[in-house]
Each structure stands twice: as structure tokens, then as C-alpha cells.
């Protein structure tokens, strides 16, 4: 049923539909609408879940680590400082192979205080072993949340569903909220392969000697690789029921594109308009929308960019002392390919600054004019 | 020694605790009181090591190792999961050291007990960061040497009164216990098990390695801590009903201090001052216990 | 298990002055365990429920042994020899066995039934008691061939002479005889004042019996009260009952006017103390007093009734032990002497000790000769005194015990709580004055158990399981039978906690021999 709802509410609806059993969260703008709606659902009995109103994001994730260890489906949501505070436990979650799903609303990190969108918070957690899914609109948010549980519970790795602050979290859009029965077909009850059980007492997360430790870390790496494969399979199943699917990347008009603009999040929507405008003027431009950031879909990126002459990556984030993070990843993915195109890095929309059509057009023309990038990163709109 | 649960054993021999480890004794008694239907949440502490390396375990109950500061939170999650699964039988117990309780884990503990999560939090207190090699914590007593309070820089601050901090949360049950008083310890754990809501038990667990005492003295010294009023045995129900469980023999604290290498540097004047502090704390406790009568 | 070590628990539980309580470690904590009362309780309980212990007995041996005198020494010797496998004949002059226990000690201290119960148990061990058999000096020659050894335990039954003018006029009665008459069941009504001369237990017994016969009693003793050989507790009770004690007087002469006797008493003065702390006394010249009384009893020391009872001069092969003298003549049976004949302290406990020591010594003698006796006995010693254990002699489990005598300092008193010793129930002194009823009353089972629970069990594991409970490494193993504990050395880290936390010092920590 189509409803006009906020991106935050799309998250909450997905959590409801997934039959999450334990929710644990700490409020932070702009994540609050998610937990407020879930609180109401729990309070009114719409959801049969325990909601732990913990005293910090760190404890929010810690509580889920405890709950998920006991074999129940869990959820938390956070943003920015909250995610940074969780950092230690992000590693813990993947190391413990707990399929926790989190909604992460991209917000800039302080100081100075800034509540608007910026991807640095989530991208800075790229090495924590979490699968990261970036979303463009409310529908994708809801669908990604449901897919996230399937994926997480298949490969025993946690999943972060990422959405832009305000542009997505607080924006009302028509979203098809599926029927429970359909969701149940796609996402059955969670049947954990292992859980804490007094009948079969085991130690979880104990001291591990180097040999075992390295093997366990390799297992996580293999699970990440598997996630890439499973992601596609899950999309097909999802499509079978809901007639919607999302690739790890979405290549738009890339087949004949000379310049490919690489985007993520809501900036992609703006870029789609720019693409239409430029195409109308005969420019051979394409868009590569990055949805799956971890595991990074190297093969798909290579394939989509194989015919391009130049690549322009729009990063709403920055790794100080290096460059935009998507740009880094693109360069790394392409460096071992023959005849690789130059990768232009553009930093845009930091701290919630609008990424306008004009800005994206300017990026296109700048890229077209230069043979090679003069700098790794060009800061736009400052 | 008379214990109903004397024969119940939930620990294996062969763990890597130091000789005379008070924390090992504390765990043994606690699990005897709790039984098999127990899940232990174990934030970083000596017991993270004592519990044994993969693929072995020292305990016969499930253990969830957790990050240092998460004892209260992880247990909250475990309890929530058990609740939604309809498991009301299993007891969730967080087993944390003084660092994980007084210091880094205090926030999560405070949060969990403020929410009155239904679990038992046991702090086994060896009065410093022992697992990392004897660094001072806010539980380290006034006067103690540690590797981070060496020489004349011995700790000049008083030990945090953790039980009173928990009592201030008005939890259903807070108590002190001591490895030298097993019957009392087991009774308190069993009492806590029977109550709903958050229960806190502060267990004095001596550390021969960190306190610079002979391993065979670890229980003796623990007992002296009670006998001297340094660590009174008492319990507090609902944040206001105080019961003192042991009328101490009022030995001088001097006797307790002079047996321990960590206090070797203290002068008679220092010890007199400490005696005054102990007397003062005891008076305060007596007043609290008496007010109810 | 008292009966493995002492055939007279009923007797000793009443008349023994219990020096054991004086060295009980608990004394330094609160009060000594009432061992005496518990011993009597056990004897009575065993008697009441007809409980027969399973005693260790050795296989029958061919040697036969004659015992002269069925007093505590003779009966003990016979009892222990019987346990060791010998057949024994006990010869007793009196019509009933018991010696001083039967004919000396008054019934208010030792009722007949208690004595008979202990003796019945001795007889049950295959001891033949032949009463009314007065033995003459020719017996030792006659015994050759019939017996391989003779134990002499005839005791001291003849009161020594005072050497006072007037003594021969029969004015002075014999205290021991007086007690004997009473024990034969005679009623002797007394009026007026009786003087009792002496300071030993006999003097006290006589004086207290006089009171019970309706008279008044004055004890005349040449030294001070604290020098009296009598048990202090007995003296105290006598005084409570009305016995008057005059210290530092000795009779110089006795005269009679037909109705009363007049004693001339020399006052004595103290001139220092001897090595045992007793007062050295001298007549305080010129100071005499007179005392008019209705009767006079002498109850000074006693001696063997016949000279040949004593051990002969040590010209032959002989061995003098703490409580026994052993003689191996060139021909004829070996001779052992015990009881009052050899003991410096004339008590039932010492008599039993001499019987036990003689039994062991004879057994060793038969197997290994004289020279084997001392080393073998040394292996059976309990504690640092002369006490010997029959259980250890018979290779019982007590041998496995650490021989170390635990001192009070070695007790971990943290594991004990102050608890007063039981108060022994007694007849009121008013009741005591008018009857020969036993003074000390039975204690209840509850009291006895409570008292026994006060025992530290010094050096002896009583499965309190402190070691098991406090072991951080679960390395103390409890056997399924629950009677034994052992250390699992695979897991013991040697922290020593168990040793310190053992309340009773029943464990030790020793470095491993490599």
C-alpha cells in the first residue's frame, strides 16, 4: 500500500514488518523520528518487541550484542557522534558474527556542531566489518532494511542501512509499504545457527590464540565475499515478490558514456536530472550509483566503467590527508585494470550543503575540460 | 562449612588464575548459588583470561564476553532477548571487575539499574586493574601502591563507595559480600536471584599478585577486611532498608595493612589517618542502618 | 572408640581429674571442652542402648598371663592383653572386682552400676576374673608352667602409720576401712565431730562420707590447701558440703576421756617451697592447740598390704618404664608391676596407663625380648607425654596421623565462635549432705552434642571442607564415601590457602621432592 511517509518512517515500517524482537537506541538528531515511531509501535502493541531506552549509543549496540547472542532479531538506529561512539562495538559485532541491522542517518561530525548530512560518519566505519547499504529514497530505504535482515542473517555479518539526514530522513515521499504476509514470505523467522543456550553452555567472544584468531578473521573476509553473491540472489527473490530490485551498483546510461559521474545517497536523484539535461544536449554522460559500499563491488564497478574515458566521483565526505572516500575506493578498484580511466575527485555537500544541479553540471564540465585531474580532490561550492 | 549447594560445581580445574586468586573463589561460590540456568556476561577483566582460551571454557554455564564498559548494557540485551523468548527461568549475571564497574563500566551499569533491568550485577573487587598489571582504579583504596601510583605518589584519594552509588539508584537489592564469608555470599546471591529487577553485589576478592601478599593469605586478608570494618558486610533493600550482616571484631586496620606489600610505605601517622577514615565510614553506615529501626 | 584405648570410660568419666581439659587448646579461646562429661555421656549412652563397639583384636596367642588384683591397673592389663590375643586370669582377694573403685571411692562419686558396666565390658573381652582368691607370696613360684607372665597390680590398700602417741589405742580409725564398710553397704550413723587426718583424696572422701553419715568433719592437714594431693574440685565440693579444713596442723598426740578424743595439734610454719611448689613445713615451736572430737580417722598415705607385692630389687633383668616395671627372671614367668605399686601419681587414669603399657610391653617382650620394648613403644606415643595408643600399637589408622601436636597458635580461630562450655548439672549441696546419691548428673544428648561440637578437632580432619570450598582451583577432591579428601596435584597451584583456612591445622604444605 502506498503511503506518503518520511524516510525515517520507512525505516520504522521495515522494522515493524521484519518482526524485530529487541530494539535498543539512544536519541540523536536526525535519527529521532525512527525511534519515536518505533517507541509508539511498541507502546501501543503494534509491535511485540522489547525497546531498551539505553543511556548511550555505545550501550545501545552493546545491548543488541547481548540480545542478538541469544538468537533474536534486533535493531538500532543512530547517526554521527553516536556511530562514532559505537565504533568499538562495530568491530565487536562483526567479530562476534552477529547479524544486527542498524539504520544510520548520515550526519556531520562535530566540531562545530552540525546536524546536516555528511557521509564521513558511516564511511569512517568502513573497516569495522559491517555491510553498508546506501539509499537514495524512501522506498529504497524500506526495501533495503528488509533485504538487510535477509543478508545479515544469511552471512552472519551486521548490516548498516545508510540514509542522508533530512534530505531522506525527514522528507515525505510516497512509499509502497508492503503487506506483512508478503514480507513474511521474503523474510522468515530468524533461526540462528548458534546462540547462547544454558542447555549447551559455550563461551562467546573469549580469548583466542593467534592461529585461531587469524582464521576467524579470514572467515569474516570470506563472509563479506559471500555477501556480494548473496546480495544479488536476495535481490532476485525480493523482485519475485515485490517487483523491485537494486543492484550493488546502478549503472545509468553508462554503456556509451564517456564521463561517468559516481554518486551515492540522495545526490543521485539530483544527478539523474542533470543526466537528462546533459543527454538532451548530446553529452555522453552516465551515472554510477553506489549502493553497496561494503563489501565493495569491485567487479561491477569495473564492468560499468569499462568503456568510460573519465570518471568523476562526487564525495559528500572526506578522509583528511587523502581524498574523498568513494574516490579512493574507485581508484583502488580500477588501478589493476588495463586502460583505466582517470578518476576525478570532487568534494561536495559537506556538512549538509546542498548538492545542486548546477553544482553537478559544473563538475561534469570541469571533468570534460581537463585531461587529467590536477588534484586528487576539488572542493566544490566553498 | 554448611552450604546446601556445596556439591554443585560450575567451574573446572585448570584455569589460569594466579595461585590464591580471590576472583576465582568468588566465581565458584556465586555459581554454586546461581546454578546451571545462568548466563554470565563477562566484560574485560581478569576473568576474561581465567575463563579460558578458545576452544575451552572454565565455566559450565554460557559466557558472553563483552567489551570493557558494556557489562550493564549487554546484560540488558540478554535479559530482553530472554524475555521475548519467554525464558523467565534463566538468571542473567554480569561479572565485572572493579575497573569495569567503578570506572569504565559505570555509565552502562548506572543506565541498566536505572532502567531496573532484571539481572544481577556482581562486581568482584580486587581494587585495581589487575589484569593489565596493577594500575590504580577508583576502587583502589587510599594509601595503596599500584604501578601507576608508585613510590611517594601512592593513591591519596579514597575508594569510591560503589554500593552507595548503586543504592542511590534505589534498586531492589544492593549488598556487599566477601570470599571469606561463603555462606553470606551464597545467601545474598540466592536472595538476589529470587528478586525481580536490578541487583548489585559487591564482592571483595583479594588479589595476591597485585596486593603483594602471600597466596595462602588471600582469604585471611579478605576476612580481616570485614573484621576491621574496612569492608563491612551489609545489604540494602529498595535503596533504604539497611541491614548490617556482620558485627565486626573491630580489629585495628593496622593489622590488615601491615600484611600487604601494597601498603608497605605507609607511616604510623598515615595508618592512624586511615583508621579515622574507616571509623567515619562505619559510623555513617551504622547511622543508616539504625535510622530504619 | 574410647574403648580401644581405655576400658573404663564410665569410671574415668566420673573420677578422673581430667588433666586433659587443662591442656585443651580451646581453653585459650574461651573454655576447655568438657571432655570429662562427654566421656561419661558416651559410656552411659553406650550402656543404655547396649552399644557394642567393634574392637580390633589380634589373633589368639599361646601365652597365658596371670593378673594379681582386679583394680583399675589389673583389669586394664587384662583387657588390653585380651585384645592382643592373650588369655588372662585375674585373681582378686575381695568378693567382687574393682579394687579401689569398688571398695574405696564413695558411691556419690562412682555409683556401683557404672563400675559394673565397665567391668562387664572387660569380662566380655574374654577376661576371666577369679574373685575371693587371695594370693600368697608362693604364687609366683607356682605360676611357673601355668603362666608365662604375671602382672602385679595389687595397689596400696594399707594405711601407713601416723607414728603418733595414742595411735595404738584404737582411738584412730582407718579411713580406707571406713570407706570400705560403707561400700559394703553398711550404714554407719555418726554423731558429733570427726577429725580426718590427711590431705589426699582418701581424706576428702572420708570427710565427705562422714557428713553424709550425719556427722561433722574436720580435715587436719599439715600443709596448705593448695599443697593437698587431693583433687581441688573435690576439696571445693567438700567445703561446700560443710567439711572444715584446718591447714598447717599435725597431731602430736591423742587422749580420750571415754566419750571424746582430744587431739593435740602442732601448728606448722612454712619454710620455702620444694621443686614442685609444695610448702616445706616446720613445727612452729611452742604453738599447739587442742581439738575435741568424737572420732578420728587417719587418711594419710597408703602402702602395699604385703611387702612382696613390690617389685624386687633390680638385681635381675629389669626395665623401668613410665608406669610399669618389667622383670625377666632367669626362670619362671616374666613379671610386670603396675598401678599404685609403680605410679607416682595414684590415679585411676595412671593405673589404666600402667595396665596398657604393661600389656604392650609384655607382648613386645614375648616377640622380641626386652630390648625391643622401648623403641616399639616410642612408635605408639601420642603427643609429647608418656601416653600410648593401643590403636597405633595395633597398626590402626591412627598411625597415619601427623604426630605433630597442634598448638593454639596453629588453630585458625576465625572459623570458631565463642560458645560457653556446658555447665555440668549437679545435686544441690543441701541434697549432697544427706545422701550418697551421685553428685554429677547426666547431661542431655543435646548438651553433649553441643559440647562436642565446640571441639576444635586439633590436627584432625573432620570433613569441614574449608579446604574444598576455598580452593580457587577446585583441586581438593572429595571422595564419594565423603570420608576422605585428597589433593589433585595436576591442578593444585600450591597457593596454600587450604592449609591456612583449615581451622584445625590438619593440613601441611611441603615442597615437592624433585
Short mmCIF file of C-alpha atoms in Angstrom, two decimals, chain C residues 176-412:
data_model
loop_
_atom_site.label_atom_id
_atom_site.label_comp_id
_atom_site.label_asym_id
_atom_site.label_seq_id
_atom_site.Cartn_x
_atom_site.Cartn_y
_atom_site.Cartn_z
CA UNK C 176 40.10 -46.68 103.95
CA UNK C 177 38.36 -49.26 106.08
CA UNK C 178 35.62 -46.80 106.83
CA UNK C 179 35.08 -46.20 103.10
CA UNK C 180 35.20 -49.97 102.52
CA UNK C 181 32.50 -50.58 105.08
CA UNK C 182 30.31 -48.01 103.50
CA UNK C 183 30.87 -49.62 100.10
CA UNK C 184 29.91 -52.96 101.53
CA UNK C 185 26.53 -51.42 102.09
CA UNK C 186 26.79 -50.78 105.78
CA UNK C 187 25.02 -47.81 107.27
CA UNK C 188 27.18 -46.04 109.78
CA UNK C 189 25.29 -43.32 111.65
CA UNK C 190 27.70 -40.74 113.02
CA UNK C 191 27.16 -38.01 115.54
CA UNK C 192 29.43 -35.21 116.59
CA UNK C 193 32.68 -34.18 115.05
CA UNK C 194 35.08 -36.49 113.25
CA UNK C 195 38.65 -35.46 112.64
CA UNK C 196 40.21 -36.69 109.44
CA UNK C 197 43.97 -36.62 109.24
CA UNK C 198 45.47 -36.30 105.77
CA UNK C 199 45.30 -34.25 102.59
CA UNK C 200 44.77 -36.76 99.84
CA UNK C 201 41.65 -37.91 98.07
CA UNK C 202 41.03 -40.51 100.75
CA UNK C 203 40.89 -37.77 103.38
CA UNK C 204 38.36 -35.84 101.35
CA UNK C 205 36.33 -38.96 100.60
CA UNK C 206 36.25 -39.86 104.30
CA UNK C 207 35.33 -36.35 105.40
CA UNK C 208 32.54 -36.06 102.86
CA UNK C 209 31.26 -39.53 103.75
CA UNK C 210 31.23 -38.51 107.43
CA UNK C 211 28.99 -35.59 106.54
CA UNK C 212 26.67 -37.92 104.67
CA UNK C 213 26.52 -40.23 107.71
CA UNK C 214 25.20 -37.34 109.76
CA UNK C 215 28.40 -36.16 111.39
CA UNK C 216 30.63 -33.15 111.11
CA UNK C 217 34.10 -33.43 109.63
CA UNK C 218 37.33 -31.54 110.21
CA UNK C 219 40.26 -32.28 107.98
CA UNK C 220 43.63 -31.76 109.58
CA UNK C 221 46.38 -31.19 107.08
CA UNK C 222 49.94 -30.29 107.76
CA UNK C 223 50.46 -28.13 104.70
CA UNK C 224 48.33 -25.59 102.90
CA UNK C 225 45.17 -26.32 100.95
CA UNK C 226 46.92 -25.72 97.66
CA UNK C 227 49.53 -28.32 98.57
CA UNK C 228 46.94 -31.05 99.07
CA UNK C 229 47.33 -34.04 96.76
CA UNK C 230 43.53 -34.29 96.67
CA UNK C 231 41.80 -33.01 93.55
CA UNK C 232 40.98 -29.37 94.06
CA UNK C 233 37.47 -29.83 92.77
CA UNK C 234 36.82 -32.50 95.42
CA UNK C 235 38.20 -30.25 98.15
CA UNK C 236 35.99 -27.45 96.96
CA UNK C 237 32.88 -29.60 96.97
CA UNK C 238 33.75 -30.97 100.40
CA UNK C 239 33.97 -27.47 101.80
CA UNK C 240 30.66 -26.61 100.17
CA UNK C 241 29.14 -29.60 101.90
CA UNK C 242 30.39 -28.43 105.28
CA UNK C 243 33.77 -30.06 105.65
CA UNK C 244 36.04 -27.90 107.76
CA UNK C 245 39.62 -27.70 106.65
CA UNK C 246 42.42 -26.86 109.07
CA UNK C 247 45.68 -26.20 107.34
CA UNK C 248 49.18 -26.30 108.76
CA UNK C 249 48.46 -28.57 111.75
CA UNK C 250 49.69 -32.04 112.57
CA UNK C 251 48.62 -34.23 115.51
CA UNK C 252 51.11 -34.68 118.30
CA UNK C 253 49.06 -36.95 120.49
CA UNK C 254 45.65 -38.30 121.23
CA UNK C 255 43.94 -38.85 124.52
CA UNK C 256 40.46 -39.95 125.36
CA UNK C 257 38.08 -39.45 128.24
CA UNK C 258 35.87 -42.30 127.07
CA UNK C 259 33.34 -40.10 125.31
CA UNK C 260 35.57 -37.82 123.30
CA UNK C 261 39.08 -37.67 122.00
CA UNK C 262 41.40 -34.79 122.49
CA UNK C 263 43.89 -34.17 119.75
CA UNK C 264 46.94 -32.10 120.46
CA UNK C 265 47.77 -30.26 117.29
CA UNK C 266 51.13 -28.80 116.45
CA UNK C 267 50.91 -25.69 114.30
CA UNK C 268 53.27 -25.74 111.37
CA UNK C 269 55.09 -22.91 109.63
CA UNK C 270 56.26 -22.61 106.08
CA UNK C 271 59.88 -22.53 105.18
CA UNK C 272 60.04 -22.09 101.45
CA UNK C 273 58.75 -24.40 98.75
CA UNK C 274 60.07 -27.54 97.18
CA UNK C 275 60.71 -28.01 93.49
CA UNK C 276 57.07 -28.87 92.83
CA UNK C 277 55.84 -25.77 94.63
CA UNK C 278 54.75 -27.58 97.77
CA UNK C 279 55.38 -25.82 101.08
CA UNK C 280 58.27 -27.05 103.16
CA UNK C 281 56.99 -27.11 106.68
CA UNK C 282 58.49 -26.98 110.13
CA UNK C 283 56.78 -27.20 113.51
CA UNK C 284 56.07 -23.71 114.77
CA UNK C 285 57.70 -24.38 118.14
CA UNK C 286 55.56 -23.80 121.13
CA UNK C 287 52.37 -23.31 119.22
CA UNK C 288 49.96 -26.12 119.91
CA UNK C 289 46.23 -26.37 120.09
CA UNK C 290 43.73 -28.89 121.28
CA UNK C 291 40.77 -30.25 119.44
CA UNK C 292 38.00 -32.29 120.98
CA UNK C 293 36.27 -34.68 118.65
CA UNK C 294 34.05 -37.74 118.73
CA UNK C 295 36.03 -39.79 116.23
CA UNK C 296 39.41 -39.68 114.50
CA UNK C 297 40.14 -41.10 111.05
CA UNK C 298 43.55 -41.40 109.57
CA UNK C 299 43.67 -40.94 105.84
CA UNK C 300 47.31 -40.24 105.19
CA UNK C 301 49.18 -42.21 102.56
CA UNK C 302 48.70 -45.91 101.84
CA UNK C 303 51.15 -48.68 101.03
CA UNK C 304 51.01 -52.21 99.65
CA UNK C 305 49.27 -54.59 102.01
CA UNK C 306 52.14 -57.03 101.73
CA UNK C 307 55.79 -56.38 101.11
CA UNK C 308 56.20 -58.99 98.37
CA UNK C 309 53.76 -57.03 96.20
CA UNK C 310 56.53 -54.56 95.49
CA UNK C 311 58.94 -55.03 92.64
CA UNK C 312 62.04 -56.79 93.94
CA UNK C 313 65.37 -55.01 93.91
CA UNK C 314 66.56 -54.53 90.43
CA UNK C 315 69.21 -57.19 90.54
CA UNK C 316 67.64 -59.20 87.78
CA UNK C 317 66.99 -58.24 84.17
CA UNK C 318 64.52 -55.42 84.50
CA UNK C 319 63.11 -52.47 82.65
CA UNK C 320 61.60 -49.42 84.28
CA UNK C 321 59.06 -47.64 82.11
CA UNK C 322 56.99 -44.58 82.90
CA UNK C 323 54.16 -46.56 84.50
CA UNK C 324 55.44 -50.10 84.63
CA UNK C 325 58.37 -52.15 85.81
CA UNK C 326 59.13 -55.29 83.87
CA UNK C 327 61.30 -58.11 85.18
CA UNK C 328 62.51 -61.13 83.34
CA UNK C 329 63.73 -63.69 85.89
CA UNK C 330 66.14 -66.43 84.86
CA UNK C 331 63.39 -68.91 85.45
CA UNK C 332 59.68 -68.62 85.85
CA UNK C 333 57.22 -66.24 84.33
CA UNK C 334 58.01 -62.66 83.42
CA UNK C 335 56.81 -60.13 85.96
CA UNK C 336 55.16 -56.82 85.35
CA UNK C 337 54.25 -54.34 88.06
CA UNK C 338 51.72 -51.56 87.65
CA UNK C 339 49.13 -49.38 89.28
CA UNK C 340 49.90 -47.76 92.61
CA UNK C 341 52.87 -50.11 93.01
CA UNK C 342 54.77 -48.19 90.33
CA UNK C 343 52.90 -44.95 89.71
CA UNK C 344 53.95 -41.80 91.37
CA UNK C 345 50.53 -40.28 90.79
CA UNK C 346 47.95 -42.57 92.30
CA UNK C 347 45.02 -42.06 89.98
CA UNK C 348 42.71 -44.30 88.01
CA UNK C 349 43.98 -42.83 84.76
CA UNK C 350 47.57 -43.64 85.67
CA UNK C 351 46.52 -47.13 86.73
CA UNK C 352 44.88 -47.71 83.35
CA UNK C 353 48.00 -46.35 81.67
CA UNK C 354 50.19 -48.79 83.53
CA UNK C 355 47.95 -51.69 82.58
CA UNK C 356 48.09 -50.66 78.93
CA UNK C 357 51.82 -50.10 78.99
CA UNK C 358 52.40 -53.46 80.67
CA UNK C 359 50.20 -55.23 78.13
CA UNK C 360 52.13 -53.74 75.23
CA UNK C 361 55.49 -54.34 76.91
CA UNK C 362 54.70 -58.00 77.57
CA UNK C 363 53.53 -58.50 74.01
CA UNK C 364 56.74 -56.98 72.67
CA UNK C 365 58.75 -58.97 75.18
CA UNK C 366 57.26 -62.28 74.01
CA UNK C 367 58.11 -61.49 70.40
CA UNK C 368 61.33 -59.55 70.56
CA UNK C 369 62.73 -59.60 74.05
CA UNK C 370 63.42 -56.79 76.48
CA UNK C 371 65.45 -54.61 74.17
CA UNK C 372 62.66 -54.33 71.63
CA UNK C 373 60.24 -52.74 74.11
CA UNK C 374 61.41 -49.13 74.30
CA UNK C 375 61.75 -48.45 70.56
CA UNK C 376 58.46 -50.12 69.78
CA UNK C 377 56.58 -48.21 72.46
CA UNK C 378 58.05 -44.98 71.16
CA UNK C 379 56.21 -45.59 67.89
CA UNK C 380 52.90 -45.65 69.70
CA UNK C 381 53.25 -42.45 71.61
CA UNK C 382 50.51 -39.87 71.41
CA UNK C 383 51.63 -36.34 71.96
CA UNK C 384 54.73 -35.46 73.91
CA UNK C 385 53.85 -37.19 77.20
CA UNK C 386 54.00 -40.87 78.07
CA UNK C 387 50.56 -41.65 76.65
CA UNK C 388 50.40 -44.69 74.42
CA UNK C 389 47.82 -45.62 71.84
CA UNK C 390 46.66 -49.20 71.54
CA UNK C 391 45.17 -48.39 68.16
CA UNK C 392 48.56 -47.29 66.93
CA UNK C 393 50.15 -50.33 68.53
CA UNK C 394 47.76 -52.49 66.53
CA UNK C 395 48.72 -50.66 63.34
CA UNK C 396 45.39 -48.85 63.18
CA UNK C 397 44.67 -45.82 61.02
CA UNK C 398 45.72 -43.50 63.80
CA UNK C 399 49.27 -44.30 62.77
CA UNK C 400 48.68 -42.30 59.62
CA UNK C 401 48.04 -39.18 61.61
CA UNK C 402 50.60 -36.47 61.77
CA UNK C 403 52.26 -36.82 65.15
CA UNK C 404 52.62 -33.07 65.44
CA UNK C 405 50.82 -31.71 68.47
CA UNK C 406 48.82 -28.74 67.30
CA UNK C 407 49.27 -25.65 69.42
CA UNK C 408 46.65 -22.98 69.93
CA UNK C 409 48.55 -20.60 67.67
CA UNK C 410 48.10 -23.07 64.83
CA UNK C 411 44.33 -23.05 65.10
CA UNK C 412 42.52 -20.71 62.72
#
